[in-house]
Amino acid sequence: MTRETEYMKIALELAEKAREMGEVPVGAIVVFENRVIGKGFNKRESAQSPISHAEIEAITEAAAYLKSWRLEDCELYVTLEPCIMCSGAIVQSRIPKVYFGARDPKAGGVRSLYTLLEDERLNHRVEVVEGILAEESAELLSGFFRGIREKQKLSKKQPGSGNLE
């Protein structure tokens, strides 16, 4: 098993923790000198905060650990392609390398919709490696949303649900 795969497995464990809490299952870690110094998973629902994405949580924890907003010697591992907000945080924190699992065709800010991390107009560019445990990451997300759709179908079929079918 490669080092990258080992780190992404940690991010997947965090994504699973998010799923157990009813959150969209995305996990992220920040690595510095071969140590995990920041961990995060989605907490938008539990925190009722639009910025409580896995990457933001992990970056915030790593910055506190290093007592610096500059994460110049760190790497970020995240199970899902970062959105534009998280991509901005990655650029602002000066993280030089990001690994992600699955692409996000609806909100991806790294490869799917935008290429913010590699935009030459910015003063900091990030090396991107995609596809680390992509299938596992994608299946965790697909299963989560499939479960939500099934619950919605069941609630529509329940007597007294207001549905006059």
Tab-separated table of C-alpha atoms in Angstrom:
chain	number	residue	atom	x	y	z
A	1	MET	CA	0.000	0.000	0.000
A	2	THR	CA	1.364	3.416	-0.912
A	3	ARG	CA	1.716	6.300	1.532
A	4	GLU	CA	-0.938	8.199	-0.436
A	5	THR	CA	-3.386	5.302	-0.132
A	6	GLU	CA	-2.766	5.027	3.610
A	7	TYR	CA	-3.497	8.722	4.110
A	8	MET	CA	-6.594	8.599	1.923
A	9	LYS	CA	-7.881	5.668	4.006
A	10	ILE	CA	-7.709	7.952	7.051
A	11	ALA	CA	-9.709	10.572	5.143
A	12	LEU	CA	-12.241	7.875	4.191
A	13	GLU	CA	-12.610	6.896	7.860
A	14	LEU	CA	-13.441	10.529	8.610
A	15	ALA	CA	-15.943	10.557	5.737
A	16	GLU	CA	-17.580	7.499	7.270
A	17	LYS	CA	-17.824	9.347	10.595
A	18	ALA	CA	-19.621	12.179	8.773
A	19	ARG	CA	-22.035	9.678	7.199
A	20	GLU	CA	-22.811	8.197	10.613
A	21	MET	CA	-23.762	11.702	11.787
A	22	GLY	CA	-26.051	12.209	8.806
A	23	GLU	CA	-23.592	14.552	7.098
A	24	VAL	CA	-22.470	14.324	3.472
A	25	PRO	CA	-19.563	11.858	3.745
A	26	VAL	CA	-16.429	13.805	2.925
A	27	GLY	CA	-13.240	13.552	4.965
A	28	ALA	CA	-9.932	15.410	4.826
A	29	ILE	CA	-6.547	15.402	6.519
A	30	VAL	CA	-3.500	17.658	6.459
A	31	VAL	CA	-0.103	15.954	6.638
A	32	PHE	CA	3.122	17.634	7.809
A	33	GLU	CA	6.424	15.750	8.011
A	34	ASN	CA	4.608	12.415	7.656
A	35	ARG	CA	2.252	13.208	10.562
A	36	VAL	CA	-1.456	13.975	10.409
A	37	ILE	CA	-1.812	17.426	11.994
A	38	GLY	CA	-5.311	18.306	10.855
A	39	LYS	CA	-8.464	16.236	10.461
A	40	GLY	CA	-11.894	17.198	9.300
A	41	PHE	CA	-15.165	15.937	7.978
A	42	ASN	CA	-18.298	17.683	6.813
A	43	LYS	CA	-20.257	19.264	9.663
A	44	ARG	CA	-22.550	21.651	7.795
A	45	GLU	CA	-25.735	20.197	9.253
A	46	SER	CA	-24.532	19.692	12.818
A	47	ALA	CA	-22.764	23.077	12.938
A	48	GLN	CA	-25.402	24.794	10.783
A	49	SER	CA	-22.510	26.497	9.028
A	50	PRO	CA	-22.059	26.764	5.262
A	51	ILE	CA	-18.268	26.748	5.669
A	52	SER	CA	-17.951	23.583	7.780
A	53	HIS	CA	-16.534	21.536	4.931
A	54	ALA	CA	-14.010	18.772	5.622
A	55	GLU	CA	-11.127	20.723	4.072
A	56	ILE	CA	-11.833	23.887	6.080
A	57	GLU	CA	-11.994	21.865	9.313
A	58	ALA	CA	-8.690	20.095	8.546
A	59	ILE	CA	-6.899	23.276	7.429
A	60	THR	CA	-8.057	25.153	10.539
A	61	GLU	CA	-6.813	22.377	12.834
A	62	ALA	CA	-3.468	22.178	11.004
A	63	ALA	CA	-2.948	25.960	11.198
A	64	ALA	CA	-3.645	25.852	14.940
A	65	TYR	CA	-1.155	23.000	15.354
A	66	LEU	CA	1.588	24.865	13.458
A	67	LYS	CA	0.545	28.236	14.902
A	68	SER	CA	0.689	29.601	11.382
A	69	TRP	CA	-1.739	30.174	8.554
A	70	ARG	CA	1.025	29.231	6.124
A	71	LEU	CA	0.869	25.487	5.501
A	72	GLU	CA	3.718	25.571	2.987
A	73	ASP	CA	5.197	22.189	3.913
A	74	CYS	CA	1.890	20.333	4.149
A	75	GLU	CA	-0.233	18.113	1.946
A	76	LEU	CA	-4.008	17.844	1.931
A	77	TYR	CA	-5.869	14.581	1.328
A	78	VAL	CA	-9.605	14.784	0.706
A	79	THR	CA	-12.083	12.157	-0.442
A	80	LEU	CA	-13.968	14.483	-2.809
A	81	GLU	CA	-12.690	17.135	-5.181
A	82	PRO	CA	-12.650	20.465	-3.310
A	83	CYS	CA	-15.288	23.077	-4.131
A	84	ILE	CA	-14.376	26.653	-5.046
A	85	MET	CA	-14.578	27.826	-1.413
A	86	CYS	CA	-12.223	25.091	-0.232
A	87	SER	CA	-9.958	25.635	-3.225
A	88	GLY	CA	-9.666	29.270	-2.172
A	89	ALA	CA	-8.748	28.203	1.370
A	90	ILE	CA	-6.124	25.816	-0.015
A	91	VAL	CA	-4.557	28.606	-2.093
A	92	GLN	CA	-4.712	31.078	0.801
A	93	SER	CA	-3.053	28.622	3.192
A	94	ARG	CA	-0.267	27.956	0.659
A	95	ILE	CA	-0.668	24.177	0.665
A	96	PRO	CA	1.613	22.962	-2.147
A	97	LYS	CA	-0.006	19.591	-2.924
A	98	VAL	CA	-3.540	18.199	-2.816
A	99	TYR	CA	-4.667	14.617	-3.284
A	100	PHE	CA	-8.341	13.900	-3.848
A	101	GLY	CA	-10.434	10.818	-4.469
A	102	ALA	CA	-13.595	11.304	-6.509
A	103	ARG	CA	-14.403	14.156	-8.851
A	104	ASP	CA	-17.382	16.397	-8.070
A	105	PRO	CA	-19.137	17.169	-11.370
A	106	LYS	CA	-21.621	19.536	-9.684
A	107	ALA	CA	-19.310	21.655	-7.518
A	108	GLY	CA	-15.676	20.713	-8.209
A	109	GLY	CA	-13.303	23.654	-8.151
A	110	VAL	CA	-10.126	21.718	-8.994
A	111	ARG	CA	-10.826	19.797	-12.195
A	112	SER	CA	-14.538	19.300	-12.880
A	113	LEU	CA	-15.911	22.846	-13.203
A	114	TYR	CA	-12.876	25.031	-12.505
A	115	THR	CA	-9.120	24.619	-12.192
A	116	LEU	CA	-8.525	27.103	-9.394
A	117	LEU	CA	-5.575	25.333	-7.804
A	118	GLU	CA	-3.541	25.462	-10.992
A	119	ASP	CA	-4.683	28.871	-12.244
A	120	GLU	CA	-1.583	30.745	-13.430
A	121	ARG	CA	-3.160	34.099	-12.590
A	122	LEU	CA	-2.924	33.340	-8.869
A	123	ASN	CA	0.223	33.948	-6.839
A	124	HIS	CA	0.188	30.364	-5.517
A	125	ARG	CA	-0.430	27.220	-7.507
A	126	VAL	CA	-0.998	23.745	-6.137
A	127	GLU	CA	0.102	20.387	-7.482
A	128	VAL	CA	-2.952	18.137	-7.806
A	129	VAL	CA	-3.123	14.350	-7.731
A	130	GLU	CA	-6.563	12.897	-8.302
A	131	GLY	CA	-8.061	9.447	-8.192
A	132	ILE	CA	-6.616	8.095	-4.921
A	133	LEU	CA	-9.268	5.562	-3.757
A	134	ALA	CA	-11.725	7.299	-6.077
A	135	GLU	CA	-14.098	4.327	-6.327
A	136	GLU	CA	-14.373	3.950	-2.545
A	137	SER	CA	-14.940	7.681	-2.146
A	138	ALA	CA	-17.569	7.790	-4.884
A	139	GLU	CA	-19.390	4.726	-3.534
A	140	LEU	CA	-19.582	6.193	-0.042
A	141	LEU	CA	-21.196	9.324	-1.471
A	142	SER	CA	-23.493	7.411	-3.834
A	143	GLY	CA	-24.662	5.133	-1.039
A	144	PHE	CA	-25.357	8.109	1.224
A	145	PHE	CA	-27.515	9.882	-1.359
A	146	ARG	CA	-29.209	6.628	-2.398
A	147	GLY	CA	-30.230	6.164	1.246
A	148	ILE	CA	-31.683	9.673	1.381
A	149	ARG	CA	-33.714	9.075	-1.787
A	150	GLU	CA	-35.031	5.771	-0.423
A	151	LYS	CA	-36.121	7.433	2.825
A	152	GLN	CA	-37.886	10.164	0.848
A	153	LYS	CA	-39.742	7.564	-1.247
A	154	LEU	CA	-40.824	5.676	1.868
A	155	SER	CA	-42.060	8.803	3.616
A	156	LYS	CA	-44.198	9.688	0.581
A	157	LYS	CA	-45.847	6.254	0.689
A	158	GLN	CA	-46.672	6.352	4.427
A	159	PRO	CA	-50.323	6.878	5.405
A	160	GLY	CA	-50.874	10.365	6.726
A	161	SER	CA	-47.902	11.758	4.870
A	162	GLY	CA	-50.106	14.184	3.036
A	163	ASN	CA	-49.682	12.348	-0.239
A	164	LEU	CA	-53.026	11.704	-1.990
A	165	GLU	CA	-51.833	9.006	-4.388
